[in-house]
Coordinates of C-alpha atoms in Angstrom, one line a residue:
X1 CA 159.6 144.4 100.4
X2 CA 156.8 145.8 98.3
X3 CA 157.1 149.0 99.2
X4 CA 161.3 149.2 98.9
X5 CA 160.6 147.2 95.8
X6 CA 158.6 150.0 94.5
X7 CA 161.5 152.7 95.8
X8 CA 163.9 151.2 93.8
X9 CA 161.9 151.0 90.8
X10 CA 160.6 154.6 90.3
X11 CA 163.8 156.4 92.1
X12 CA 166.2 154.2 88.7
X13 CA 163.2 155.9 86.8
X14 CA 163.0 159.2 87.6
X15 CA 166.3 159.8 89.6
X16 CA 168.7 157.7 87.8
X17 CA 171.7 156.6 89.3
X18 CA 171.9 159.4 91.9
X19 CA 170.5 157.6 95.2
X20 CA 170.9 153.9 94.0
X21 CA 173.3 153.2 97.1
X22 CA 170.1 154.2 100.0
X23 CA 167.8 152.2 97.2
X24 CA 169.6 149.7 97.4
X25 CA 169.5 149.4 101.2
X26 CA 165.9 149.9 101.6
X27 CA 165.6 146.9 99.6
X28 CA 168.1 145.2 101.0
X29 CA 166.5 145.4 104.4
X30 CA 162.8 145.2 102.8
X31 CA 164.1 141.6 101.8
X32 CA 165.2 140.6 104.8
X33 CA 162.5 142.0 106.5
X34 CA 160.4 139.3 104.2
X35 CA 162.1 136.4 104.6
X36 CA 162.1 136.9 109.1
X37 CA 158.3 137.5 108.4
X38 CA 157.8 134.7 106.3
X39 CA 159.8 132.5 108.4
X40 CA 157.5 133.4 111.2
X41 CA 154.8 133.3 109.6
X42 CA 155.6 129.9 108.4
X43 CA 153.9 127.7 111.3
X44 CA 150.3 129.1 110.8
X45 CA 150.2 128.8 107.1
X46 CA 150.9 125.3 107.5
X47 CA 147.8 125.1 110.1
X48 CA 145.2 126.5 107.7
X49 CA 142.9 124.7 105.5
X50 CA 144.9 124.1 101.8
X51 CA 142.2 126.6 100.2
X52 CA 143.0 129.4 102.6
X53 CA 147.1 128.4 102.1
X54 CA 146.0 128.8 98.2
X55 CA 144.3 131.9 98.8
X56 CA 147.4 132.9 100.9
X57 CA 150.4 132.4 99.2
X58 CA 148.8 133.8 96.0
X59 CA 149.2 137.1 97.6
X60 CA 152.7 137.5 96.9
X61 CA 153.3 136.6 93.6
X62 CA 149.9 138.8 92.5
X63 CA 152.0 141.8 94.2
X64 CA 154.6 141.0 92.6
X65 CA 152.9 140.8 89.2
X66 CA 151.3 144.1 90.5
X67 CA 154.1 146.3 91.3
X68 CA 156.3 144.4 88.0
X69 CA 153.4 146.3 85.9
X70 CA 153.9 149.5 87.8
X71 CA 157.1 149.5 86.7
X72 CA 156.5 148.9 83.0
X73 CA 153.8 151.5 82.6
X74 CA 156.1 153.8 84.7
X75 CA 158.8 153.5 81.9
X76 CA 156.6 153.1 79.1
X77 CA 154.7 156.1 80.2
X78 CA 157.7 158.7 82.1
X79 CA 160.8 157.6 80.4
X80 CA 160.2 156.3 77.0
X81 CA 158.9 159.2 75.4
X82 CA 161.7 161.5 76.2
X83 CA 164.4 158.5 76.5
X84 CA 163.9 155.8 74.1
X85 CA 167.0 153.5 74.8
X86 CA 167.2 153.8 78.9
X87 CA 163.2 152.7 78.3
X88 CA 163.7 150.1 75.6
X89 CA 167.1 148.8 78.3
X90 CA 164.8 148.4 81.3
X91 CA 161.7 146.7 79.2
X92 CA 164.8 144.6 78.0
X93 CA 165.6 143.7 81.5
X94 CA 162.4 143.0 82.4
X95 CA 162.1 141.0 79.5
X96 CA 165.1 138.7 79.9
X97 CA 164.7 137.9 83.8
X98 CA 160.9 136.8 83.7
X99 CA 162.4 134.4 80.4
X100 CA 165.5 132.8 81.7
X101 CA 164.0 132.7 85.0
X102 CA 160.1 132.6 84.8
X103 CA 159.9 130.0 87.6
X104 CA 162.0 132.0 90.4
X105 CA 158.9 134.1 90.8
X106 CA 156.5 131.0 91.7
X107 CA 157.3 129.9 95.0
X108 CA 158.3 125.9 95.6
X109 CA 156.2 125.4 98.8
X110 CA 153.3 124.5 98.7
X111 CA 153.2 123.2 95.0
X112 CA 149.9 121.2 95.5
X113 CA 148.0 124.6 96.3
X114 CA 149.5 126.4 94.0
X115 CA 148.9 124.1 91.0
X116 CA 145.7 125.6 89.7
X117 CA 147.0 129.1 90.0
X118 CA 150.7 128.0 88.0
X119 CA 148.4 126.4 85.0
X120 CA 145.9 129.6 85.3
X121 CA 148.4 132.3 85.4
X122 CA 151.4 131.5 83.3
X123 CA 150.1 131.8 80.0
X124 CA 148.9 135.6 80.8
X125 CA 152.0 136.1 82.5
X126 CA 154.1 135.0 79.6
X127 CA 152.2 136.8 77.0
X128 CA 152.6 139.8 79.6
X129 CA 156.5 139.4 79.3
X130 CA 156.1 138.8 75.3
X131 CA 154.5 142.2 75.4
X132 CA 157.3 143.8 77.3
X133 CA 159.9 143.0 75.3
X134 CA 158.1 143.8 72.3
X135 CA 157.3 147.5 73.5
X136 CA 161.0 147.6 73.8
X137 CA 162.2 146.3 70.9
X138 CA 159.7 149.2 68.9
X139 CA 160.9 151.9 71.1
X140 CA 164.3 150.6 69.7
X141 CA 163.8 150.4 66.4
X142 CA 161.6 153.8 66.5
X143 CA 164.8 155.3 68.2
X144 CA 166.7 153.9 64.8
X145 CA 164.2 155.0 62.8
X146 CA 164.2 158.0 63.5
X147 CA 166.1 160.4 60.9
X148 CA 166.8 157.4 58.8
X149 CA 166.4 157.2 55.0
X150 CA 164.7 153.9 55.3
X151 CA 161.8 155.0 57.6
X152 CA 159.6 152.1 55.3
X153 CA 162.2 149.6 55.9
X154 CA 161.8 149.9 59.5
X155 CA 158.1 150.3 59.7
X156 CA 157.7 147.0 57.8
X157 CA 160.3 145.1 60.6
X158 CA 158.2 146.4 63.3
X159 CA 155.0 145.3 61.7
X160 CA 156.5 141.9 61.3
X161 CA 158.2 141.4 64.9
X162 CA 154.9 142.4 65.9
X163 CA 152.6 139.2 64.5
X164 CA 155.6 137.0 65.2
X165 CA 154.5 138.0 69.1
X166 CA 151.3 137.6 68.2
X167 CA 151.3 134.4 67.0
X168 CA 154.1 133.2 69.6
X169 CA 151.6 134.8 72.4
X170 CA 148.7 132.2 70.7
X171 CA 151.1 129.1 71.0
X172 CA 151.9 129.8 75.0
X173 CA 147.9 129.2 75.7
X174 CA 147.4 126.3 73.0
X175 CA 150.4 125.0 74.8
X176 CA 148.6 125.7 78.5
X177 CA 145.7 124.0 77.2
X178 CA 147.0 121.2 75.7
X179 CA 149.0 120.4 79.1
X180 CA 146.2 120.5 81.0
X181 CA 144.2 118.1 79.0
X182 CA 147.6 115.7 78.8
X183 CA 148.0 116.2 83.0
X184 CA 144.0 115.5 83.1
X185 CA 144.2 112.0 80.6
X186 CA 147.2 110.9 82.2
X187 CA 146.8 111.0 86.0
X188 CA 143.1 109.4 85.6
X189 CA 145.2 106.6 83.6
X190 CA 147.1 105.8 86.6
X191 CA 144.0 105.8 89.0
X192 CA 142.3 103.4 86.4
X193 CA 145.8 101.1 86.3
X194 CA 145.8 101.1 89.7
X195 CA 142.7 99.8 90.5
X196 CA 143.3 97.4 87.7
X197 CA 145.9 96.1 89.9
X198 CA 144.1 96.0 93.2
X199 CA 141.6 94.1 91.5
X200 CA 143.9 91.4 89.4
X201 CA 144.4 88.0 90.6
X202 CA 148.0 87.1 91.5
X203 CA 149.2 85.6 88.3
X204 CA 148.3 88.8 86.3
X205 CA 150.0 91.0 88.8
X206 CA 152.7 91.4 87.6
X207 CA 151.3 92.4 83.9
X208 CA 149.4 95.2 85.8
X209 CA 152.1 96.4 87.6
X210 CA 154.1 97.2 84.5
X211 CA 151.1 99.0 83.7
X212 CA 151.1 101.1 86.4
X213 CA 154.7 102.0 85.7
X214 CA 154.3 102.9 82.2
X215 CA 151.5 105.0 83.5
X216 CA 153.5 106.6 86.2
X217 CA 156.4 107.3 83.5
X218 CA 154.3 108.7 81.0
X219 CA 152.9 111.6 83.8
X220 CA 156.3 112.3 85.3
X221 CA 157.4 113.2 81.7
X222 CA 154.2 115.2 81.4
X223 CA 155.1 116.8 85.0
X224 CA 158.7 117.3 84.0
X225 CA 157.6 120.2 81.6
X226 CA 157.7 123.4 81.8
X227 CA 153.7 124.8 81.7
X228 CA 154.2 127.9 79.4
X229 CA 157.7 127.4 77.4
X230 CA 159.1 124.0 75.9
X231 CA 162.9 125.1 77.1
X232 CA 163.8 123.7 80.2
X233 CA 165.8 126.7 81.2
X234 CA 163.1 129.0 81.1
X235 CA 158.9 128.5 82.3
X236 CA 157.0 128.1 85.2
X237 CA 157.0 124.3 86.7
X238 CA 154.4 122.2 87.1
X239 CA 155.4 120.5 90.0
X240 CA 158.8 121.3 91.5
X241 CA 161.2 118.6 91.1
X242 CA 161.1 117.6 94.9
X243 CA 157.7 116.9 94.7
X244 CA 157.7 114.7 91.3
X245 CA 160.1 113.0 93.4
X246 CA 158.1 112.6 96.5
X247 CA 155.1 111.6 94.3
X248 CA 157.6 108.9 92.3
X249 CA 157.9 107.2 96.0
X250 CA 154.1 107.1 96.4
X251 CA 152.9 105.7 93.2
X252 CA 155.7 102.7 94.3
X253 CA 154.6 102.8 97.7
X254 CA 151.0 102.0 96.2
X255 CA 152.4 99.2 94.1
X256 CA 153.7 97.3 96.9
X257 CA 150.5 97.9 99.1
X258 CA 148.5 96.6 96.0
X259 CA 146.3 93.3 96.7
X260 CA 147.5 94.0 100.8
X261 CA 145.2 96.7 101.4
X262 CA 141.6 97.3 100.1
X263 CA 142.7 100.8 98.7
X264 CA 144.6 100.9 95.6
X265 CA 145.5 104.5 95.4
X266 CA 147.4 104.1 98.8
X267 CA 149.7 106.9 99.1
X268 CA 148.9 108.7 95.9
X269 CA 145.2 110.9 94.7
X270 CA 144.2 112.5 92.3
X271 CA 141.3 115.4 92.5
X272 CA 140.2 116.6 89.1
X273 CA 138.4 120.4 88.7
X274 CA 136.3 120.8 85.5
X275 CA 136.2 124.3 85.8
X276 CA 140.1 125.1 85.4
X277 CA 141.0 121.8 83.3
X278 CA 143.7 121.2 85.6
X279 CA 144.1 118.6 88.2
X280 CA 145.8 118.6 91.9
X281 CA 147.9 115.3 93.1
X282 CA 147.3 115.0 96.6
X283 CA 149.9 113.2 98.8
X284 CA 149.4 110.8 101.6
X285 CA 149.1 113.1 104.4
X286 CA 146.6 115.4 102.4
X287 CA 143.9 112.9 101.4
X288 CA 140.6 112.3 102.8
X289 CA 140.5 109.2 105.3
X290 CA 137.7 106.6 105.5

């Protein structure tokens, strides 16, 4: 897929329009070629250890990412200078599908092992997109510019569109940070509630347990965002909504096993890493034993 991906890209670059009908079968069969390969492949990524299917299923977005910059450097570099508006058009494109649909690019499987990676790599990845569609918004206004009486006019627009990136580009990672810190606070709330309840005596059970569920509601809201953007049409998940789902059951699950088993957090973990200020929630079948 890669390499039809990479076809398609430089042939609408440097060729046009001429061969897009073979382009658009190599990556039609590059695609499908993927998705057998991945099916097969499917089994023994399950079987591996969850850093190796971390290590592993990075691979494809970070080619992705990869042959996405090839692209804009290719028509930043090759077209734009001799062809403003085809270059500023494509940037545009660019632009618009990594907004609208940031999260498409992050794949849904394995949303626990990818976690750390989402919250690492989607404020760069934004700020990456901001930056695209900035370059092509100057290389439309220079187009504009150009042989126009007011040439000040214009430079003073660009110089402002440019901070307002800027400062936009800022907010994603204050954003990024912030979440982090709220995903940190809040899950170790609903250990601590948890145990709380393991611990309480009957006739204060039922206090705790409406702890517990004030807990869980406040981190599903906090999972329900969107890490880099606050529009819920456009950003890169948290946690797919499946899995916020499947991690609703297990909190409840460890409600009901509360006081019945000597392990509060029955059904639900929580493993917190200093060193990227995220955490990972770890499902039944995923946590340690014993």
């Amino acid at each position: 897929m890669a390499t039809a991906t990479i076809t398609f890209q430089f042939a609408v670059v440097l060729a046009g329009a001429t061969n897009l009908a073979l382009i658009g079968l190599s990556l039609g069969q590059g695609v499908l070629g993927s998705i057998v390969a991945g099916w097969l492949l499917l089994p023994l990524v399950e079987e591996l250890p969850r850093k190796s299917q971390r290590r592993l299923t990075a691979i494809p977005l970070v080619a992705y990412v990869g042959i996405t910059a090839v692209f804009v450097l290719s028509v930043t570099l090759l077209l734009a200078p001799t062809d403003r508006v085809p270059a500023a058009v494509l940037l545009f494109l660019v632009w618009a599908h990594h907004s609208l649909y940031g999260s498409g690019v992050e794949p849904s499987n394995w949303a626990y092992e990818r976690l750390p990676g989402r919250l690492r790599g989607a404020a760069p990845l934004r700020v990456a997109v901001h930056v695209c569609g900035l370059v092509g918004l100057l290389l439309l206004l220079q187009h504009v510019r150009t042989g126009s009486a007011y040439s000040t006019v214009f430079v003073g627009v660009m110089a402002t569109v440019t901070l307002g990136v800027l400062g936009a580009s800022l907010k994603v990672f204050v954003r990024v940070r912030r979440l982090c810190t709220a995903l940190d606070q809040h899950a170790h709330k609903l250990i601590l509630e948890l145990e709380k309840l393991r611990a309480a005596p009957e006739e204060k059970r039922t206090e705790h347990k409406q702890a517990v569920d004030e807990a869980w509601g406040t981190l599903r809201r906090t999972l329900a965002n969107k890490i880099d953007s606050g529009l819920s049409v456009s950003g890169v998940f948290v946690l797919p909504s499946a899995t916020i789902t499947e991690l609703h059951h297990l909190v409840y699950r460890a409600i009901r096993a509360a006081g019945t088993t000597g392990n509060s957090s029955h059904g639900f973990g929580c493993c917190v890493s200093p060193a990227w200020g995220g955490w990972t929630p770890l499902p039944e079948s995923r946590m340690p034993r014993g």
